[in-house]
């Protein structure tokens, strides 16, 4: 905007003063950005894309992205210029809350939020606390707990066994885990062992 001033008294008014150019204070965006997509990308990363708020009250200069891990309160934050980003180094097979706010230089917009879950990854380590207990001359009970860091839902356990110093191939037992199995401890009777 432009402004000019003059002074006036009982005898008349003065000439105009110099022209002043000014800008009024702006207003933060009044609507939230729009999340377009959240997809699992490369190992440990989630790709996020969003659009500017419909009512931005000026040009958007950046976005504040926040990711909260649900359940433990851990939070990470980024400030970005563009409309897409790969968010990396997130825990595998975990639930997160994504929050995005737009910044137009005068303040932040309302927040848009969306939950997402990261991809699974192979378990980090073998089953825990493996124990073997003889049952009779040709049978043992094998028990174990799921790996300390399963990185997903365990669907199968494989038991391989053979006689010590045997040249024969291992005998393999494939055990499927029920999808709704709440237990983290398992056991299985291996029978018909060679004496």
mmCIF file with all atom_site columns, C-alpha atoms in Angstrom:
data_model
loop_
_atom_site.group_PDB
_atom_site.id
_atom_site.type_symbol
_atom_site.label_atom_id
_atom_site.label_alt_id
_atom_site.label_comp_id
_atom_site.label_asym_id
_atom_site.label_entity_id
_atom_site.label_seq_id
_atom_site.pdbx_PDB_ins_code
_atom_site.Cartn_x
_atom_site.Cartn_y
_atom_site.Cartn_z
_atom_site.occupancy
_atom_site.B_iso_or_equiv
_atom_site.pdbx_formal_charge
_atom_site.auth_seq_id
_atom_site.auth_comp_id
_atom_site.auth_asym_id
_atom_site.auth_atom_id
_atom_site.pdbx_PDB_model_num
ATOM 1   C CA . UNK A 1 1   ? 0.000  0.000   0.000  1.00 0.00 ? 1   UNK A CA 1
ATOM 2   C CA . UNK A 1 2   ? 1.033  3.640   -0.465 1.00 0.00 ? 2   UNK A CA 1
ATOM 3   C CA . UNK A 1 3   ? 0.415  6.570   1.856  1.00 0.00 ? 3   UNK A CA 1
ATOM 4   C CA . UNK A 1 4   ? 0.909  10.370  1.624  1.00 0.00 ? 4   UNK A CA 1
ATOM 5   C CA . UNK A 1 5   ? 0.296  12.895  4.384  1.00 0.00 ? 5   UNK A CA 1
ATOM 6   C CA . UNK A 1 6   ? -0.231 16.627  4.704  1.00 0.00 ? 6   UNK A CA 1
ATOM 7   C CA . UNK A 1 7   ? -0.819 18.976  7.617  1.00 0.00 ? 7   UNK A CA 1
ATOM 8   C CA . UNK A 1 8   ? -3.664 21.450  7.959  1.00 0.00 ? 8   UNK A CA 1
ATOM 9   C CA . UNK A 1 9   ? -4.374 24.414  10.271 1.00 0.00 ? 9   UNK A CA 1
ATOM 10  C CA . UNK A 1 10  ? -6.824 27.380  10.247 1.00 0.00 ? 10  UNK A CA 1
ATOM 11  C CA . UNK A 1 11  ? -4.865 29.112  7.465  1.00 0.00 ? 11  UNK A CA 1
ATOM 12  C CA . UNK A 1 12  ? -4.702 26.122  5.111  1.00 0.00 ? 12  UNK A CA 1
ATOM 13  C CA . UNK A 1 13  ? -2.806 22.954  4.467  1.00 0.00 ? 13  UNK A CA 1
ATOM 14  C CA . UNK A 1 14  ? 0.771  22.063  3.652  1.00 0.00 ? 14  UNK A CA 1
ATOM 15  C CA . UNK A 1 15  ? 2.186  20.288  0.665  1.00 0.00 ? 15  UNK A CA 1
ATOM 16  C CA . UNK A 1 16  ? 2.109  16.483  0.693  1.00 0.00 ? 16  UNK A CA 1
ATOM 17  C CA . UNK A 1 17  ? 4.978  14.769  2.448  1.00 0.00 ? 17  UNK A CA 1
ATOM 18  C CA . UNK A 1 18  ? 7.019  11.993  0.840  1.00 0.00 ? 18  UNK A CA 1
ATOM 19  C CA . UNK A 1 19  ? 5.154  8.941   -0.294 1.00 0.00 ? 19  UNK A CA 1
ATOM 20  C CA . UNK A 1 20  ? 5.447  5.961   2.071  1.00 0.00 ? 20  UNK A CA 1
ATOM 21  C CA . UNK A 1 21  ? 5.028  2.381   0.937  1.00 0.00 ? 21  UNK A CA 1
ATOM 22  C CA . UNK A 1 22  ? 3.974  -0.103  3.639  1.00 0.00 ? 22  UNK A CA 1
ATOM 23  C CA . UNK A 1 23  ? 2.604  -3.561  4.113  1.00 0.00 ? 23  UNK A CA 1
ATOM 24  C CA . UNK A 1 24  ? -0.020 -4.608  6.618  1.00 0.00 ? 24  UNK A CA 1
ATOM 25  C CA . UNK A 1 25  ? 0.572  -7.561  8.915  1.00 0.00 ? 25  UNK A CA 1
ATOM 26  C CA . UNK A 1 26  ? -0.470 -10.827 7.367  1.00 0.00 ? 26  UNK A CA 1
ATOM 27  C CA . UNK A 1 27  ? -2.568 -13.628 8.741  1.00 0.00 ? 27  UNK A CA 1
ATOM 28  C CA . UNK A 1 28  ? -1.516 -17.244 9.165  1.00 0.00 ? 28  UNK A CA 1
ATOM 29  C CA . UNK A 1 29  ? -3.163 -19.788 6.846  1.00 0.00 ? 29  UNK A CA 1
ATOM 30  C CA . UNK A 1 30  ? -6.685 -20.506 8.051  1.00 0.00 ? 30  UNK A CA 1
ATOM 31  C CA . UNK A 1 31  ? -6.974 -24.041 6.618  1.00 0.00 ? 31  UNK A CA 1
ATOM 32  C CA . UNK A 1 32  ? -4.703 -27.069 7.006  1.00 0.00 ? 32  UNK A CA 1
ATOM 33  C CA . UNK A 1 33  ? -2.541 -28.638 4.289  1.00 0.00 ? 33  UNK A CA 1
ATOM 34  C CA . UNK A 1 34  ? -3.976 -31.706 2.528  1.00 0.00 ? 34  UNK A CA 1
ATOM 35  C CA . UNK A 1 35  ? -2.157 -35.064 2.807  1.00 0.00 ? 35  UNK A CA 1
ATOM 36  C CA . UNK A 1 36  ? -2.098 -36.692 -0.635 1.00 0.00 ? 36  UNK A CA 1
ATOM 37  C CA . UNK A 1 37  ? -0.308 -39.959 0.187  1.00 0.00 ? 37  UNK A CA 1
ATOM 38  C CA . UNK A 1 38  ? 1.751  -41.857 2.754  1.00 0.00 ? 38  UNK A CA 1
ATOM 39  C CA . UNK A 1 39  ? 3.548  -44.910 1.348  1.00 0.00 ? 39  UNK A CA 1
ATOM 40  C CA . UNK A 1 40  ? 6.251  -47.204 2.664  1.00 0.00 ? 40  UNK A CA 1
ATOM 41  C CA . UNK A 1 41  ? 9.364  -46.608 0.601  1.00 0.00 ? 41  UNK A CA 1
ATOM 42  C CA . UNK A 1 42  ? 12.906 -47.864 0.818  1.00 0.00 ? 42  UNK A CA 1
ATOM 43  C CA . UNK A 1 43  ? 14.205 -49.653 3.910  1.00 0.00 ? 43  UNK A CA 1
ATOM 44  C CA . UNK A 1 44  ? 13.066 -47.797 7.037  1.00 0.00 ? 44  UNK A CA 1
ATOM 45  C CA . UNK A 1 45  ? 11.519 -44.869 5.132  1.00 0.00 ? 45  UNK A CA 1
ATOM 46  C CA . UNK A 1 46  ? 7.992  -43.587 4.530  1.00 0.00 ? 46  UNK A CA 1
ATOM 47  C CA . UNK A 1 47  ? 7.259  -41.276 1.576  1.00 0.00 ? 47  UNK A CA 1
ATOM 48  C CA . UNK A 1 48  ? 4.826  -38.443 2.318  1.00 0.00 ? 48  UNK A CA 1
ATOM 49  C CA . UNK A 1 49  ? 3.236  -36.047 -0.189 1.00 0.00 ? 49  UNK A CA 1
ATOM 50  C CA . UNK A 1 50  ? 0.892  -33.140 0.585  1.00 0.00 ? 50  UNK A CA 1
ATOM 51  C CA . UNK A 1 51  ? -0.702 -30.029 -0.959 1.00 0.00 ? 51  UNK A CA 1
ATOM 52  C CA . UNK A 1 52  ? -0.810 -26.434 0.259  1.00 0.00 ? 52  UNK A CA 1
ATOM 53  C CA . UNK A 1 53  ? -3.810 -25.316 2.330  1.00 0.00 ? 53  UNK A CA 1
ATOM 54  C CA . UNK A 1 54  ? -6.786 -24.146 0.248  1.00 0.00 ? 54  UNK A CA 1
ATOM 55  C CA . UNK A 1 55  ? -6.747 -20.798 2.108  1.00 0.00 ? 55  UNK A CA 1
ATOM 56  C CA . UNK A 1 56  ? -3.095 -19.886 2.629  1.00 0.00 ? 56  UNK A CA 1
ATOM 57  C CA . UNK A 1 57  ? -3.423 -16.059 3.077  1.00 0.00 ? 57  UNK A CA 1
ATOM 58  C CA . UNK A 1 58  ? -0.250 -15.517 1.090  1.00 0.00 ? 58  UNK A CA 1
ATOM 59  C CA . UNK A 1 59  ? 2.627  -17.578 -0.250 1.00 0.00 ? 59  UNK A CA 1
ATOM 60  C CA . UNK A 1 60  ? 3.635  -20.689 1.718  1.00 0.00 ? 60  UNK A CA 1
ATOM 61  C CA . UNK A 1 61  ? 7.322  -20.494 2.679  1.00 0.00 ? 61  UNK A CA 1
ATOM 62  C CA . UNK A 1 62  ? 7.634  -23.896 4.362  1.00 0.00 ? 62  UNK A CA 1
ATOM 63  C CA . UNK A 1 63  ? 6.039  -26.756 6.240  1.00 0.00 ? 63  UNK A CA 1
ATOM 64  C CA . UNK A 1 64  ? 6.545  -28.143 9.729  1.00 0.00 ? 64  UNK A CA 1
ATOM 65  C CA . UNK A 1 65  ? 6.361  -31.951 9.720  1.00 0.00 ? 65  UNK A CA 1
ATOM 66  C CA . UNK A 1 66  ? 6.097  -33.852 13.018 1.00 0.00 ? 66  UNK A CA 1
ATOM 67  C CA . UNK A 1 67  ? 6.088  -37.629 13.517 1.00 0.00 ? 67  UNK A CA 1
ATOM 68  C CA . UNK A 1 68  ? 5.052  -39.064 16.911 1.00 0.00 ? 68  UNK A CA 1
ATOM 69  C CA . UNK A 1 69  ? 5.568  -42.752 17.673 1.00 0.00 ? 69  UNK A CA 1
ATOM 70  C CA . UNK A 1 70  ? 2.302  -43.932 19.209 1.00 0.00 ? 70  UNK A CA 1
ATOM 71  C CA . UNK A 1 71  ? 2.760  -45.550 22.571 1.00 0.00 ? 71  UNK A CA 1
ATOM 72  C CA . UNK A 1 72  ? 6.014  -43.992 23.750 1.00 0.00 ? 72  UNK A CA 1
ATOM 73  C CA . UNK A 1 73  ? 5.692  -40.282 22.913 1.00 0.00 ? 73  UNK A CA 1
ATOM 74  C CA . UNK A 1 74  ? 8.940  -40.085 20.915 1.00 0.00 ? 74  UNK A CA 1
ATOM 75  C CA . UNK A 1 75  ? 8.735  -37.260 18.369 1.00 0.00 ? 75  UNK A CA 1
ATOM 76  C CA . UNK A 1 76  ? 10.807 -36.097 15.404 1.00 0.00 ? 76  UNK A CA 1
ATOM 77  C CA . UNK A 1 77  ? 10.368 -32.810 13.559 1.00 0.00 ? 77  UNK A CA 1
ATOM 78  C CA . UNK A 1 78  ? 11.419 -31.425 10.154 1.00 0.00 ? 78  UNK A CA 1
ATOM 79  C CA . UNK A 1 79  ? 11.006 -27.994 8.508  1.00 0.00 ? 79  UNK A CA 1
ATOM 80  C CA . UNK A 1 80  ? 10.714 -28.369 4.717  1.00 0.00 ? 80  UNK A CA 1
ATOM 81  C CA . UNK A 1 81  ? 10.246 -26.121 1.689  1.00 0.00 ? 81  UNK A CA 1
ATOM 82  C CA . UNK A 1 82  ? 8.685  -28.608 -0.758 1.00 0.00 ? 82  UNK A CA 1
ATOM 83  C CA . UNK A 1 83  ? 5.532  -30.730 -0.828 1.00 0.00 ? 83  UNK A CA 1
ATOM 84  C CA . UNK A 1 84  ? 7.039  -34.225 -0.468 1.00 0.00 ? 84  UNK A CA 1
ATOM 85  C CA . UNK A 1 85  ? 9.584  -35.893 1.757  1.00 0.00 ? 85  UNK A CA 1
ATOM 86  C CA . UNK A 1 86  ? 11.001 -39.307 2.642  1.00 0.00 ? 86  UNK A CA 1
ATOM 87  C CA . UNK A 1 87  ? 10.890 -39.689 6.440  1.00 0.00 ? 87  UNK A CA 1
ATOM 88  C CA . UNK A 1 88  ? 13.607 -42.211 7.318  1.00 0.00 ? 88  UNK A CA 1
ATOM 89  C CA . UNK A 1 89  ? 15.056 -44.081 10.306 1.00 0.00 ? 89  UNK A CA 1
ATOM 90  C CA . UNK A 1 90  ? 11.617 -44.912 11.679 1.00 0.00 ? 90  UNK A CA 1
ATOM 91  C CA . UNK A 1 91  ? 11.108 -48.071 13.760 1.00 0.00 ? 91  UNK A CA 1
ATOM 92  C CA . UNK A 1 92  ? 9.865  -51.059 11.773 1.00 0.00 ? 92  UNK A CA 1
ATOM 93  C CA . UNK A 1 93  ? 6.285  -52.275 12.101 1.00 0.00 ? 93  UNK A CA 1
ATOM 94  C CA . UNK A 1 94  ? 5.330  -49.389 14.381 1.00 0.00 ? 94  UNK A CA 1
ATOM 95  C CA . UNK A 1 95  ? 2.360  -47.025 14.422 1.00 0.00 ? 95  UNK A CA 1
ATOM 96  C CA . UNK A 1 96  ? 3.016  -43.295 14.029 1.00 0.00 ? 96  UNK A CA 1
ATOM 97  C CA . UNK A 1 97  ? 0.990  -40.067 13.916 1.00 0.00 ? 97  UNK A CA 1
ATOM 98  C CA . UNK A 1 98  ? 1.998  -37.639 11.142 1.00 0.00 ? 98  UNK A CA 1
ATOM 99  C CA . UNK A 1 99  ? 1.218  -33.915 11.616 1.00 0.00 ? 99  UNK A CA 1
ATOM 100 C CA . UNK A 1 100 ? 1.769  -31.197 8.975  1.00 0.00 ? 100 UNK A CA 1
ATOM 101 C CA . UNK A 1 101 ? 1.414  -27.414 9.349  1.00 0.00 ? 101 UNK A CA 1
ATOM 102 C CA . UNK A 1 102 ? 1.942  -24.758 6.633  1.00 0.00 ? 102 UNK A CA 1
ATOM 103 C CA . UNK A 1 103 ? 3.943  -21.559 7.301  1.00 0.00 ? 103 UNK A CA 1
ATOM 104 C CA . UNK A 1 104 ? 3.312  -18.397 5.263  1.00 0.00 ? 104 UNK A CA 1
ATOM 105 C CA . UNK A 1 105 ? 5.723  -16.182 7.209  1.00 0.00 ? 105 UNK A CA 1
ATOM 106 C CA . UNK A 1 106 ? 2.961  -14.850 9.479  1.00 0.00 ? 106 UNK A CA 1
ATOM 107 C CA . UNK A 1 107 ? 2.248  -18.047 11.374 1.00 0.00 ? 107 UNK A CA 1
ATOM 108 C CA . UNK A 1 108 ? 1.308  -21.692 11.102 1.00 0.00 ? 108 UNK A CA 1
ATOM 109 C CA . UNK A 1 109 ? -1.884 -23.159 9.708  1.00 0.00 ? 109 UNK A CA 1
ATOM 110 C CA . UNK A 1 110 ? -4.119 -25.573 11.578 1.00 0.00 ? 110 UNK A CA 1
ATOM 111 C CA . UNK A 1 111 ? -2.607 -29.076 11.746 1.00 0.00 ? 111 UNK A CA 1
ATOM 112 C CA . UNK A 1 112 ? -3.578 -31.991 9.526  1.00 0.00 ? 112 UNK A CA 1
ATOM 113 C CA . UNK A 1 113 ? -2.897 -35.405 11.107 1.00 0.00 ? 113 UNK A CA 1
ATOM 114 C CA . UNK A 1 114 ? -2.947 -38.995 9.889  1.00 0.00 ? 114 UNK A CA 1
ATOM 115 C CA . UNK A 1 115 ? -1.853 -42.328 11.379 1.00 0.00 ? 115 UNK A CA 1
ATOM 116 C CA . UNK A 1 116 ? 0.378  -44.746 9.482  1.00 0.00 ? 116 UNK A CA 1
ATOM 117 C CA . UNK A 1 117 ? 2.255  -47.995 10.136 1.00 0.00 ? 117 UNK A CA 1
ATOM 118 C CA . UNK A 1 118 ? 5.769  -48.719 8.893  1.00 0.00 ? 118 UNK A CA 1
ATOM 119 C CA . UNK A 1 119 ? 6.664  -51.899 6.991  1.00 0.00 ? 119 UNK A CA 1
ATOM 120 C CA . UNK A 1 120 ? 7.813  -55.133 8.565  1.00 0.00 ? 120 UNK A CA 1
ATOM 121 C CA . UNK A 1 121 ? 11.421 -56.321 8.373  1.00 0.00 ? 121 UNK A CA 1
ATOM 122 C CA . UNK A 1 122 ? 13.095 -59.665 9.105  1.00 0.00 ? 122 UNK A CA 1
ATOM 123 C CA . UNK A 1 123 ? 13.397 -60.381 12.834 1.00 0.00 ? 123 UNK A CA 1
ATOM 124 C CA . UNK A 1 124 ? 16.570 -59.098 14.475 1.00 0.00 ? 124 UNK A CA 1
ATOM 125 C CA . UNK A 1 125 ? 17.917 -62.288 15.945 1.00 0.00 ? 125 UNK A CA 1
ATOM 126 C CA . UNK A 1 126 ? 16.698 -65.833 16.548 1.00 0.00 ? 126 UNK A CA 1
ATOM 127 C CA . UNK A 1 127 ? 14.023 -67.034 18.947 1.00 0.00 ? 127 UNK A CA 1
ATOM 128 C CA . UNK A 1 128 ? 14.918 -66.406 22.606 1.00 0.00 ? 128 UNK A CA 1
ATOM 129 C CA . UNK A 1 129 ? 15.299 -68.701 25.634 1.00 0.00 ? 129 UNK A CA 1
ATOM 130 C CA . UNK A 1 130 ? 15.356 -71.982 23.691 1.00 0.00 ? 130 UNK A CA 1
ATOM 131 C CA . UNK A 1 131 ? 15.019 -74.998 26.014 1.00 0.00 ? 131 UNK A CA 1
ATOM 132 C CA . UNK A 1 132 ? 14.919 -78.717 25.293 1.00 0.00 ? 132 UNK A CA 1
ATOM 133 C CA . UNK A 1 133 ? 13.495 -81.228 27.766 1.00 0.00 ? 133 UNK A CA 1
ATOM 134 C CA . UNK A 1 134 ? 13.516 -85.023 27.230 1.00 0.00 ? 134 UNK A CA 1
ATOM 135 C CA . UNK A 1 135 ? 10.058 -86.628 27.317 1.00 0.00 ? 135 UNK A CA 1
ATOM 136 C CA . UNK A 1 136 ? 10.967 -90.264 26.562 1.00 0.00 ? 136 UNK A CA 1
ATOM 137 C CA . UNK A 1 137 ? 13.610 -92.160 24.635 1.00 0.00 ? 137 UNK A CA 1
ATOM 138 C CA . UNK A 1 138 ? 12.471 -90.917 21.214 1.00 0.00 ? 138 UNK A CA 1
ATOM 139 C CA . UNK A 1 139 ? 10.863 -87.527 22.058 1.00 0.00 ? 139 UNK A CA 1
ATOM 140 C CA . UNK A 1 140 ? 11.809 -84.097 23.404 1.00 0.00 ? 140 UNK A CA 1
ATOM 141 C CA . UNK A 1 141 ? 9.891  -80.925 24.102 1.00 0.00 ? 141 UNK A CA 1
ATOM 142 C CA . UNK A 1 142 ? 11.342 -77.779 22.567 1.00 0.00 ? 142 UNK A CA 1
ATOM 143 C CA . UNK A 1 143 ? 10.190 -74.419 23.957 1.00 0.00 ? 143 UNK A CA 1
ATOM 144 C CA . UNK A 1 144 ? 11.140 -70.834 23.062 1.00 0.00 ? 144 UNK A CA 1
ATOM 145 C CA . UNK A 1 145 ? 10.057 -67.186 23.085 1.00 0.00 ? 145 UNK A CA 1
ATOM 146 C CA . UNK A 1 146 ? 9.699  -65.008 20.013 1.00 0.00 ? 146 UNK A CA 1
ATOM 147 C CA . UNK A 1 147 ? 12.759 -62.915 19.010 1.00 0.00 ? 147 UNK A CA 1
ATOM 148 C CA . UNK A 1 148 ? 13.439 -59.874 21.183 1.00 0.00 ? 148 UNK A CA 1
ATOM 149 C CA . UNK A 1 149 ? 12.900 -57.548 18.197 1.00 0.00 ? 149 UNK A CA 1
ATOM 150 C CA . UNK A 1 150 ? 10.458 -59.315 15.846 1.00 0.00 ? 150 UNK A CA 1
ATOM 151 C CA . UNK A 1 151 ? 10.047 -56.283 13.482 1.00 0.00 ? 151 UNK A CA 1
ATOM 152 C CA . UNK A 1 152 ? 6.600  -57.566 12.551 1.00 0.00 ? 152 UNK A CA 1
ATOM 153 C CA . UNK A 1 153 ? 4.220  -60.440 13.113 1.00 0.00 ? 153 UNK A CA 1
ATOM 154 C CA . UNK A 1 154 ? 5.935  -63.833 13.340 1.00 0.00 ? 154 UNK A CA 1
ATOM 155 C CA . UNK A 1 155 ? 4.077  -66.224 11.026 1.00 0.00 ? 155 UNK A CA 1
ATOM 156 C CA . UNK A 1 156 ? 6.285  -69.340 11.056 1.00 0.00 ? 156 UNK A CA 1
ATOM 157 C CA . UNK A 1 157 ? 8.938  -71.109 13.113 1.00 0.00 ? 157 UNK A CA 1
ATOM 158 C CA . UNK A 1 158 ? 11.233 -73.750 11.620 1.00 0.00 ? 158 UNK A CA 1
ATOM 159 C CA . UNK A 1 159 ? 12.804 -76.520 13.739 1.00 0.00 ? 159 UNK A CA 1
ATOM 160 C CA . UNK A 1 160 ? 15.774 -78.346 12.176 1.00 0.00 ? 160 UNK A CA 1
ATOM 161 C CA . UNK A 1 161 ? 17.259 -81.427 13.851 1.00 0.00 ? 161 UNK A CA 1
ATOM 162 C CA . UNK A 1 162 ? 19.472 -84.487 13.199 1.00 0.00 ? 162 UNK A CA 1
ATOM 163 C CA . UNK A 1 163 ? 21.726 -86.837 15.104 1.00 0.00 ? 163 UNK A CA 1
ATOM 164 C CA . UNK A 1 164 ? 25.104 -85.479 16.128 1.00 0.00 ? 164 UNK A CA 1
ATOM 165 C CA . UNK A 1 165 ? 27.824 -86.469 13.609 1.00 0.00 ? 165 UNK A CA 1
ATOM 166 C CA . UNK A 1 166 ? 25.184 -87.675 11.160 1.00 0.00 ? 166 UNK A CA 1
ATOM 167 C CA . UNK A 1 167 ? 25.709 -87.060 7.472  1.00 0.00 ? 167 UNK A CA 1
ATOM 168 C CA . UNK A 1 168 ? 21.989 -87.223 6.796  1.00 0.00 ? 168 UNK A CA 1
ATOM 169 C CA . UNK A 1 169 ? 20.134 -83.993 6.009  1.00 0.00 ? 169 UNK A CA 1
ATOM 170 C CA . UNK A 1 170 ? 18.320 -82.181 8.782  1.00 0.00 ? 170 UNK A CA 1
ATOM 171 C CA . UNK A 1 171 ? 14.721 -83.123 9.472  1.00 0.00 ? 171 UNK A CA 1
ATOM 172 C CA . UNK A 1 172 ? 12.586 -79.981 9.211  1.00 0.00 ? 172 UNK A CA 1
ATOM 173 C CA . UNK A 1 173 ? 9.419  -79.143 11.124 1.00 0.00 ? 173 UNK A CA 1
ATOM 174 C CA . UNK A 1 174 ? 7.502  -76.092 9.926  1.00 0.00 ? 174 UNK A CA 1
ATOM 175 C CA . UNK A 1 175 ? 5.182  -74.554 12.537 1.00 0.00 ? 175 UNK A CA 1
ATOM 176 C CA . UNK A 1 176 ? 2.643  -71.932 11.502 1.00 0.00 ? 176 UNK A CA 1
ATOM 177 C CA . UNK A 1 177 ? 1.643  -69.334 14.100 1.00 0.00 ? 177 UNK A CA 1
ATOM 178 C CA . UNK A 1 178 ? -2.053 -68.505 14.301 1.00 0.00 ? 178 UNK A CA 1
ATOM 179 C CA . UNK A 1 179 ? -2.682 -64.924 13.111 1.00 0.00 ? 179 UNK A CA 1
ATOM 180 C CA . UNK A 1 180 ? -4.499 -64.055 16.357 1.00 0.00 ? 180 UNK A CA 1
ATOM 181 C CA . UNK A 1 181 ? -2.040 -65.867 18.681 1.00 0.00 ? 181 UNK A CA 1
ATOM 182 C CA . UNK A 1 182 ? -1.536 -63.587 21.747 1.00 0.00 ? 182 UNK A CA 1
ATOM 183 C CA . UNK A 1 183 ? 1.274  -65.685 23.299 1.00 0.00 ? 183 UNK A CA 1
ATOM 184 C CA . UNK A 1 184 ? 4.947  -64.893 22.797 1.00 0.00 ? 184 UNK A CA 1
ATOM 185 C CA . UNK A 1 185 ? 6.011  -68.321 24.139 1.00 0.00 ? 185 UNK A CA 1
ATOM 186 C CA . UNK A 1 186 ? 5.808  -71.564 22.158 1.00 0.00 ? 186 UNK A CA 1
ATOM 187 C CA . UNK A 1 187 ? 6.535  -75.269 22.562 1.00 0.00 ? 187 UNK A CA 1
ATOM 188 C CA . UNK A 1 188 ? 6.525  -78.343 20.355 1.00 0.00 ? 188 UNK A CA 1
ATOM 189 C CA . UNK A 1 189 ? 7.019  -82.080 20.964 1.00 0.00 ? 189 UNK A CA 1
ATOM 190 C CA . UNK A 1 190 ? 9.574  -83.528 18.561 1.00 0.00 ? 190 UNK A CA 1
ATOM 191 C CA . UNK A 1 191 ? 8.904  -87.282 18.381 1.00 0.00 ? 191 UNK A CA 1
ATOM 192 C CA . UNK A 1 192 ? 10.236 -90.334 16.543 1.00 0.00 ? 192 UNK A CA 1
ATOM 193 C CA . UNK A 1 193 ? 13.832 -89.363 17.163 1.00 0.00 ? 193 UNK A CA 1
ATOM 194 C CA . UNK A 1 194 ? 16.462 -91.999 16.421 1.00 0.00 ? 194 UNK A CA 1
ATOM 195 C CA . UNK A 1 195 ? 17.638 -93.804 19.545 1.00 0.00 ? 195 UNK A CA 1
#
